[in-house]
CSV table of C-alpha atoms in Angstrom, one decimal:
chain,number,residue,atom,x,y,z
A,29,UNK,CA,-68.8,-81.8,93.4
A,30,UNK,CA,-71.1,-79.1,92.7
A,31,UNK,CA,-68.1,-76.8,91.9
A,32,UNK,CA,-66.4,-79.5,89.9
A,33,UNK,CA,-69.9,-79.8,87.9
A,34,UNK,CA,-70.2,-75.9,87.2
A,35,UNK,CA,-66.6,-76.0,85.9
A,36,UNK,CA,-67.2,-78.7,83.6
A,37,UNK,CA,-70.2,-77.0,82.2
A,38,UNK,CA,-68.4,-73.9,81.7
A,39,UNK,CA,-65.3,-75.6,80.3
A,40,UNK,CA,-67.5,-77.5,77.6
A,41,UNK,CA,-69.5,-74.3,76.9
A,42,UNK,CA,-66.4,-72.4,76.2
A,43,UNK,CA,-65.1,-74.7,74.1
A,44,UNK,CA,-68.3,-74.6,72.0
A,45,UNK,CA,-67.9,-70.8,71.6
A,46,UNK,CA,-64.4,-70.7,70.6
A,47,UNK,CA,-63.7,-70.1,67.0
A,48,UNK,CA,-63.8,-73.1,65.0
A,49,UNK,CA,-60.0,-74.2,64.1
A,50,UNK,CA,-60.7,-75.0,60.4
A,51,UNK,CA,-63.0,-71.7,59.6
A,52,UNK,CA,-61.8,-69.2,62.2
A,53,UNK,CA,-63.4,-66.2,60.3
A,54,UNK,CA,-67.0,-67.8,60.5
A,55,UNK,CA,-69.4,-66.2,63.4
A,56,UNK,CA,-69.1,-68.3,66.5
A,57,UNK,CA,-72.8,-68.0,67.8
A,58,UNK,CA,-74.9,-67.6,64.3
A,59,UNK,CA,-78.5,-67.3,65.1
A,60,UNK,CA,-77.6,-68.1,68.7
A,61,UNK,CA,-76.3,-71.7,68.0
A,62,UNK,CA,-72.6,-72.7,68.1
A,63,UNK,CA,-71.1,-72.7,65.1
A,64,UNK,CA,-69.3,-76.3,65.8
A,65,UNK,CA,-72.8,-77.4,65.5
A,66,UNK,CA,-73.6,-75.7,62.3
A,67,UNK,CA,-70.4,-76.8,60.5
A,68,UNK,CA,-71.7,-80.3,60.0
A,69,UNK,CA,-74.4,-78.9,57.8
A,70,UNK,CA,-72.3,-76.4,56.3
A,71,UNK,CA,-69.9,-79.2,55.0
A,72,UNK,CA,-73.3,-80.5,53.1
A,73,UNK,CA,-74.0,-76.8,51.7
A,74,UNK,CA,-72.5,-76.8,47.9
A,75,UNK,CA,-72.5,-73.1,47.9
A,76,UNK,CA,-70.4,-73.1,51.1
A,77,UNK,CA,-68.2,-76.1,50.0
A,78,UNK,CA,-67.5,-74.5,46.4
A,79,UNK,CA,-66.4,-71.3,48.2
A,80,UNK,CA,-64.1,-73.0,50.3
A,81,UNK,CA,-62.5,-75.0,47.7
A,82,UNK,CA,-61.8,-71.5,45.7
A,83,UNK,CA,-60.9,-70.1,48.9
A,84,UNK,CA,-58.2,-72.4,49.6
A,85,UNK,CA,-57.0,-72.7,46.3
A,86,UNK,CA,-55.9,-68.9,46.5
A,87,UNK,CA,-54.2,-69.4,49.9
A,88,UNK,CA,-52.0,-71.8,48.3
A,89,UNK,CA,-50.7,-69.2,45.8
A,90,UNK,CA,-51.1,-66.1,48.1
A,91,UNK,CA,-47.5,-65.9,49.2
A,92,UNK,CA,-47.3,-62.3,48.0
A,93,UNK,CA,-50.7,-61.4,49.3
A,94,UNK,CA,-52.1,-60.6,45.9
A,95,UNK,CA,-55.3,-62.9,46.8
A,96,UNK,CA,-56.2,-61.4,50.2
A,97,UNK,CA,-59.2,-59.4,49.1
A,98,UNK,CA,-60.4,-62.1,47.2
A,99,UNK,CA,-59.9,-64.8,50.1
A,100,UNK,CA,-61.9,-62.2,52.3
A,101,UNK,CA,-64.7,-62.0,49.9
A,102,UNK,CA,-64.9,-65.9,49.7
A,103,UNK,CA,-64.8,-66.2,53.7
A,104,UNK,CA,-67.6,-63.3,53.9
A,105,UNK,CA,-69.8,-65.3,51.5
A,106,UNK,CA,-69.0,-68.6,53.5
A,107,UNK,CA,-70.0,-66.6,56.7
A,108,UNK,CA,-73.3,-65.5,54.8
A,109,UNK,CA,-74.1,-69.2,54.3
A,110,UNK,CA,-73.1,-69.7,58.0
A,111,UNK,CA,-75.9,-67.3,59.3
A,112,UNK,CA,-78.5,-68.7,56.8
A,113,UNK,CA,-77.9,-72.2,57.8
A,114,UNK,CA,-77.6,-71.8,61.3
A,115,UNK,CA,-81.3,-69.7,61.0
A,116,UNK,CA,-83.0,-72.8,59.4
A,117,UNK,CA,-81.4,-75.3,61.9
A,118,UNK,CA,-82.6,-73.0,64.6
A,119,UNK,CA,-86.2,-72.2,63.5
A,120,UNK,CA,-87.0,-75.3,61.5
A,121,UNK,CA,-85.1,-78.0,62.9
A,122,UNK,CA,-87.7,-80.6,62.0
A,123,UNK,CA,-87.4,-80.1,58.5
A,124,UNK,CA,-84.6,-81.8,56.2
A,125,UNK,CA,-81.9,-79.2,56.1
A,126,UNK,CA,-81.2,-80.5,52.5
A,127,UNK,CA,-84.3,-81.4,50.7
A,128,UNK,CA,-83.3,-83.3,47.3
A,129,UNK,CA,-79.9,-81.9,47.8
A,130,UNK,CA,-80.8,-78.3,48.0
A,131,UNK,CA,-80.1,-76.3,51.1
A,132,UNK,CA,-83.3,-75.2,53.0
A,133,UNK,CA,-82.4,-71.7,53.3
A,134,UNK,CA,-82.8,-71.7,49.4
A,135,UNK,CA,-86.3,-73.4,49.6
A,136,UNK,CA,-87.8,-71.6,52.6
A,137,UNK,CA,-88.7,-68.3,50.9
A,138,UNK,CA,-90.9,-70.3,48.5
A,139,UNK,CA,-92.3,-72.7,51.2
A,140,UNK,CA,-93.4,-69.4,53.2
A,141,UNK,CA,-95.7,-68.6,49.9
A,142,UNK,CA,-97.0,-72.4,49.8
A,143,UNK,CA,-100.6,-72.2,50.6
A,144,UNK,CA,-100.5,-75.8,52.0
A,145,UNK,CA,-97.1,-75.3,54.0
A,146,UNK,CA,-98.8,-72.2,55.6
A,147,UNK,CA,-102.0,-73.8,56.7
A,148,UNK,CA,-100.0,-76.6,58.0
A,149,UNK,CA,-97.8,-74.4,60.1
A,150,UNK,CA,-100.4,-72.5,61.5
A,151,UNK,CA,-102.3,-75.8,62.6
A,152,UNK,CA,-98.9,-76.5,64.1
A,153,UNK,CA,-98.3,-73.5,66.1
A,154,UNK,CA,-102.0,-73.7,67.2
A,155,UNK,CA,-101.5,-77.2,68.7
A,156,UNK,CA,-98.0,-76.2,70.1
A,157,UNK,CA,-99.5,-73.4,71.9
A,158,UNK,CA,-102.6,-75.0,73.1
A,159,UNK,CA,-100.4,-78.0,74.5
A,160,UNK,CA,-98.0,-75.8,76.2
A,161,UNK,CA,-95.2,-77.4,78.0
A,162,UNK,CA,-97.1,-80.9,78.8
A,163,UNK,CA,-98.5,-81.9,75.4
A,164,UNK,CA,-100.7,-85.4,75.5
A,165,UNK,CA,-99.4,-88.1,73.5
A,166,UNK,CA,-102.3,-87.7,70.9
A,167,UNK,CA,-101.2,-84.1,70.5
A,168,UNK,CA,-97.6,-84.9,70.3
A,169,UNK,CA,-98.3,-87.6,67.6
A,170,UNK,CA,-100.6,-84.9,65.6
A,171,UNK,CA,-97.7,-82.3,65.6
A,172,UNK,CA,-95.3,-84.9,64.3
A,173,UNK,CA,-97.8,-85.9,61.5
A,174,UNK,CA,-98.2,-82.3,60.5
A,175,UNK,CA,-94.4,-81.7,60.4
A,176,UNK,CA,-94.1,-84.8,58.3
A,177,UNK,CA,-96.2,-83.2,55.8
A,178,UNK,CA,-94.7,-80.0,56.0
A,179,UNK,CA,-91.3,-81.7,55.3
A,180,UNK,CA,-93.2,-83.5,52.3
A,181,UNK,CA,-94.2,-80.1,51.0
A,182,UNK,CA,-90.3,-78.8,51.4
A,183,UNK,CA,-89.2,-81.8,49.1
A,184,UNK,CA,-92.0,-81.4,46.6
A,185,UNK,CA,-91.0,-77.8,46.1
A,186,UNK,CA,-87.0,-78.7,46.2
A,187,UNK,CA,-87.5,-81.4,43.5
A,188,UNK,CA,-89.3,-78.7,41.0
A,189,UNK,CA,-86.7,-76.1,41.7
A,190,UNK,CA,-83.9,-78.6,41.1
A,191,UNK,CA,-85.1,-79.6,37.7
A,192,UNK,CA,-86.3,-75.9,36.7
A,193,UNK,CA,-84.5,-73.4,38.6
A,194,UNK,CA,-85.4,-70.9,36.2
A,195,UNK,CA,-89.2,-71.2,36.7
A,196,UNK,CA,-91.3,-69.2,39.3
A,197,UNK,CA,-91.6,-71.6,42.3
A,198,UNK,CA,-95.1,-70.3,43.2
A,199,UNK,CA,-96.5,-68.9,40.1
A,200,UNK,CA,-99.8,-66.9,40.5
A,201,UNK,CA,-99.9,-68.3,43.8
A,202,UNK,CA,-100.0,-71.7,42.9
A,203,UNK,CA,-96.7,-74.2,43.9
A,204,UNK,CA,-94.8,-75.3,40.6
A,205,UNK,CA,-94.9,-78.8,41.8
A,206,UNK,CA,-98.6,-78.7,41.2
A,207,UNK,CA,-98.5,-77.0,37.9
A,208,UNK,CA,-95.8,-79.2,36.5
A,209,UNK,CA,-97.7,-82.1,35.5
A,210,UNK,CA,-99.9,-79.6,33.2
A,211,UNK,CA,-96.9,-77.9,32.0
A,212,UNK,CA,-94.9,-81.2,30.6
A,213,UNK,CA,-98.5,-81.9,28.6
A,214,UNK,CA,-98.3,-78.4,26.9
A,215,UNK,CA,-96.8,-78.7,23.6
A,216,UNK,CA,-95.4,-75.3,23.4
A,217,UNK,CA,-93.5,-75.7,26.6
A,218,UNK,CA,-92.4,-79.1,25.7
A,219,UNK,CA,-90.7,-78.1,22.5
A,220,UNK,CA,-89.2,-74.9,24.2
A,221,UNK,CA,-87.9,-77.2,26.9
A,222,UNK,CA,-86.3,-79.6,24.2
A,223,UNK,CA,-84.7,-76.7,22.5
A,224,UNK,CA,-83.3,-75.2,25.7
A,225,UNK,CA,-81.5,-78.8,26.6
A,226,UNK,CA,-80.1,-78.8,23.1
A,227,UNK,CA,-78.7,-75.4,23.4
A,228,UNK,CA,-77.3,-76.3,26.9
A,229,UNK,CA,-76.0,-79.6,26.0
A,230,UNK,CA,-73.6,-77.6,23.4
A,231,UNK,CA,-72.4,-75.3,26.0
A,232,UNK,CA,-69.1,-76.9,27.0
A,233,UNK,CA,-68.1,-76.9,30.7
A,234,UNK,CA,-65.2,-74.5,31.5
A,235,UNK,CA,-62.9,-76.2,34.0
A,236,UNK,CA,-61.5,-72.8,35.2
A,237,UNK,CA,-64.4,-70.7,35.7
A,238,UNK,CA,-63.4,-66.7,36.2
A,239,UNK,CA,-62.4,-65.8,39.9
A,240,UNK,CA,-65.1,-65.5,42.2
A,241,UNK,CA,-67.7,-67.9,40.2
A,242,UNK,CA,-68.1,-71.0,42.1
A,243,UNK,CA,-67.5,-74.4,39.9
A,244,UNK,CA,-70.9,-75.5,41.3
A,245,UNK,CA,-74.0,-73.5,41.5
A,246,UNK,CA,-76.6,-74.2,44.7
A,247,UNK,CA,-78.5,-76.7,42.8
A,248,UNK,CA,-75.4,-79.0,42.0
A,249,UNK,CA,-74.9,-78.2,38.7
A,250,UNK,CA,-71.5,-77.7,36.9
A,251,UNK,CA,-71.1,-73.9,36.2
A,252,UNK,CA,-71.0,-73.5,32.3
A,253,UNK,CA,-69.5,-70.7,30.7
A,254,UNK,CA,-70.5,-69.8,27.1
A,255,UNK,CA,-67.5,-69.9,24.7
A,256,UNK,CA,-67.2,-67.9,21.4
């Protein structure tokens, strides 16, 4: 019976570590996590899915092999997303992986400069260290409370990034979501923003962006190509 159990465990582990049938070019163990456990997250990742759409379109028109280099470039970009997303899944599993629809890997560099997030994480790590392998119910509840607050900060910054991705997310060390309520009251900012939106609205969406440019950017907006 023991041999049967061990054989079953080895079989299941081997199955997890096999290349994915749909994406055989992805690293099978990104960040130490079987790729099959990362793929459900990747299929929600806008950059990954945009690259996959372009890649599949090229494959259907590649009988002569003329798009081999372009296909490989898209596959490398998709694997880069595989590595980035797997890292957040591994180290920040308690955070929503797509706050406000933006991949956590894009938000995380800004979170690591957010004073509130930094302080909360220090408190969390201190509690985890003190609790060891047998935390009390009270400590476990406190850790969950802190993680929930950290997740709130993630969503707040992601929301600011989504609305105004061209602004510094942590200007002068202050998170954009804290600065923004004052910005919208600023007449100069409001006037510039109105003008920006007017210009943006006049730029037509190109249904066929140049090869290598995803139709959707990481924040979920159609890629617009200015026309003469």
